[in-house]
């Protein structure tokens, strides 16, 4: 029996060891596969880059904690100071220290409660609440700013990557032309000279040098973009083949003109950066009210109960009850209090000035961006309709003339270089338009009304956010620009703007009234 048990145990251990070795080998194989897995490339669109940046932005976490802190401050501000309890043994005779020798000897128990100055507690609570309500506005301003900054970095990376692709295509074209010229030179057909071959080889080397520079620029641009989010070093990102302007700015040209005719200031006034200054203005108004409340006297109430023992002759002595009111006289602090009120009023005026300056600055940027956009679109139309086609036709004509021994090789090279420059200029123009639209999207952020995006839907051709505007197709580089499309969606956008304008007008009016009342009060 003992031997049988040992055999079973040995068999079980052997099987267990075999299973363990198998699992170890399996885990080792998976580890080798994972560690030794080659890096893979994936496309990183602008929307995905923006979503990654928004998801990994830790500013929101800190802002939410700050908001919670202000909410706790508001609870703490709207409370009185603790009452003060005093116990006094007073009027004790020093000749015998007897508690019933003198009638004034008593044990006194008192309580004192100081009141806040005016409505300072309530105003302090309001200030803390307003500070807490500033945090969502800060997050909105941060979101708008982050979307613009990521767009600018992504577009710089896109331009560098697309330039590399264009230069590679041109290098292949130069190689094909070189093979054709060398074949013509070896066969002795036409007037091909050795100098033409050398010139082509020199041009190919120059293109390779430019290609290396652009590859370096693309790497630097990607590194610049990576400051907004983290990604694995095993993944290499590539840009998409097309750049959809509608994903950046969902409006069209006619909408921009209607915005210009209407009051642009109402839209800019709803921008998060302006609303942040509006919140600062409200806080400054409350601080001015708090400074005025500090000029009011501070009251305190107290009550005391005095216990006396019976006299030495057995006569009963009544106890004492005392009540009192205290108030401080601002005889020596009036100068300091007046200075505090004046300083608070000056800060309120400064905040209001900053808000007006910010509205003017953003409105000027919007007008300048729209003017620049019109010029860029005119240039793009020139490139799309004539310039690119003419440069390509010139390059083909010069090459055909040279192959027919009717043209010079220098004309072929000049036409080829001109065509390359035209394509690079068209790419730069396309990216400049996208950057201009990103700037307009930042300035018109209140109308875009960004919604949280689902990462899984980012690879779709059309973003759901813009489906309501009727944008169902993706545009390609060199195609028709979205601002040149129909105006079927402008009506809804204008309706949204009108609704927003009325809301802003009501709130703005209330703010102006509050500011006016406060300013008048400060002067009194």
Short mmCIF file of N, CA and C in Angstrom, two decimals, residues 373-389 426 429-430 433 478-481 484:
data_model
loop_
_atom_site.label_atom_id
_atom_site.label_comp_id
_atom_site.label_asym_id
_atom_site.label_seq_id
_atom_site.Cartn_x
_atom_site.Cartn_y
_atom_site.Cartn_z
N UNK A 373 -9.27 83.81 -44.84
CA UNK A 373 -9.85 82.60 -45.42
C UNK A 373 -10.36 82.86 -46.83
N UNK A 374 -10.96 84.01 -47.05
CA UNK A 374 -11.44 84.35 -48.39
C UNK A 374 -10.29 84.38 -49.38
N UNK A 375 -9.18 84.99 -48.97
CA UNK A 375 -8.00 85.04 -49.84
C UNK A 375 -7.43 83.65 -50.10
N UNK A 376 -7.37 82.83 -49.06
CA UNK A 376 -6.82 81.48 -49.23
C UNK A 376 -7.71 80.64 -50.15
N UNK A 377 -9.03 80.81 -50.01
CA UNK A 377 -9.93 80.04 -50.88
C UNK A 377 -9.81 80.47 -52.33
N UNK A 378 -9.59 81.77 -52.54
CA UNK A 378 -9.40 82.23 -53.92
C UNK A 378 -8.11 81.63 -54.51
N UNK A 379 -7.08 81.59 -53.71
CA UNK A 379 -5.84 80.98 -54.18
C UNK A 379 -6.01 79.49 -54.43
N UNK A 380 -6.77 78.83 -53.55
CA UNK A 380 -6.97 77.40 -53.76
C UNK A 380 -7.75 77.12 -55.04
N UNK A 381 -8.72 77.96 -55.31
CA UNK A 381 -9.47 77.79 -56.56
C UNK A 381 -8.56 78.00 -57.77
N UNK A 382 -7.63 78.97 -57.66
CA UNK A 382 -6.68 79.18 -58.76
C UNK A 382 -5.79 77.96 -58.96
N UNK A 383 -5.34 77.36 -57.86
CA UNK A 383 -4.50 76.17 -57.98
C UNK A 383 -5.28 75.01 -58.56
N UNK A 384 -6.50 74.82 -58.08
CA UNK A 384 -7.28 73.65 -58.49
C UNK A 384 -7.73 73.73 -59.93
N UNK A 385 -8.06 74.93 -60.39
CA UNK A 385 -8.65 75.06 -61.72
C UNK A 385 -7.63 75.30 -62.82
N UNK A 386 -6.47 75.87 -62.49
CA UNK A 386 -5.56 76.25 -63.58
C UNK A 386 -4.09 75.95 -63.27
N UNK A 387 -3.61 76.39 -62.13
CA UNK A 387 -2.16 76.42 -61.94
C UNK A 387 -1.54 75.03 -61.94
N UNK A 388 -2.14 74.09 -61.21
CA UNK A 388 -1.59 72.74 -61.16
C UNK A 388 -1.66 72.07 -62.52
N UNK A 389 -2.79 72.23 -63.19
CA UNK A 389 -2.92 71.59 -64.51
C UNK A 389 -1.96 72.19 -65.51
N UNK A 426 0.51 73.99 -53.26
CA UNK A 426 -0.91 73.62 -53.10
C UNK A 426 -1.12 72.89 -51.78
N UNK A 429 -0.97 75.44 -49.05
CA UNK A 429 -2.20 76.23 -49.06
C UNK A 429 -3.34 75.46 -48.42
N UNK A 430 -3.43 74.19 -48.73
CA UNK A 430 -4.49 73.35 -48.16
C UNK A 430 -4.36 73.29 -46.64
N UNK A 433 -5.33 76.67 -45.02
CA UNK A 433 -6.79 76.81 -44.90
C UNK A 433 -7.29 76.03 -43.69
N UNK A 478 -7.35 68.71 -52.71
CA UNK A 478 -7.44 69.16 -54.09
C UNK A 478 -8.86 69.18 -54.60
N UNK A 479 -9.84 68.69 -53.82
CA UNK A 479 -11.22 68.68 -54.27
C UNK A 479 -11.92 69.99 -53.94
N UNK A 480 -13.25 69.96 -54.03
CA UNK A 480 -14.03 71.16 -53.76
C UNK A 480 -14.05 71.45 -52.27
N UNK A 481 -13.87 72.70 -51.93
CA UNK A 481 -13.78 73.07 -50.53
C UNK A 481 -15.17 73.11 -49.89
N UNK A 484 -17.37 76.16 -50.10
CA UNK A 484 -17.95 76.49 -51.38
C UNK A 484 -19.19 75.65 -51.66
#
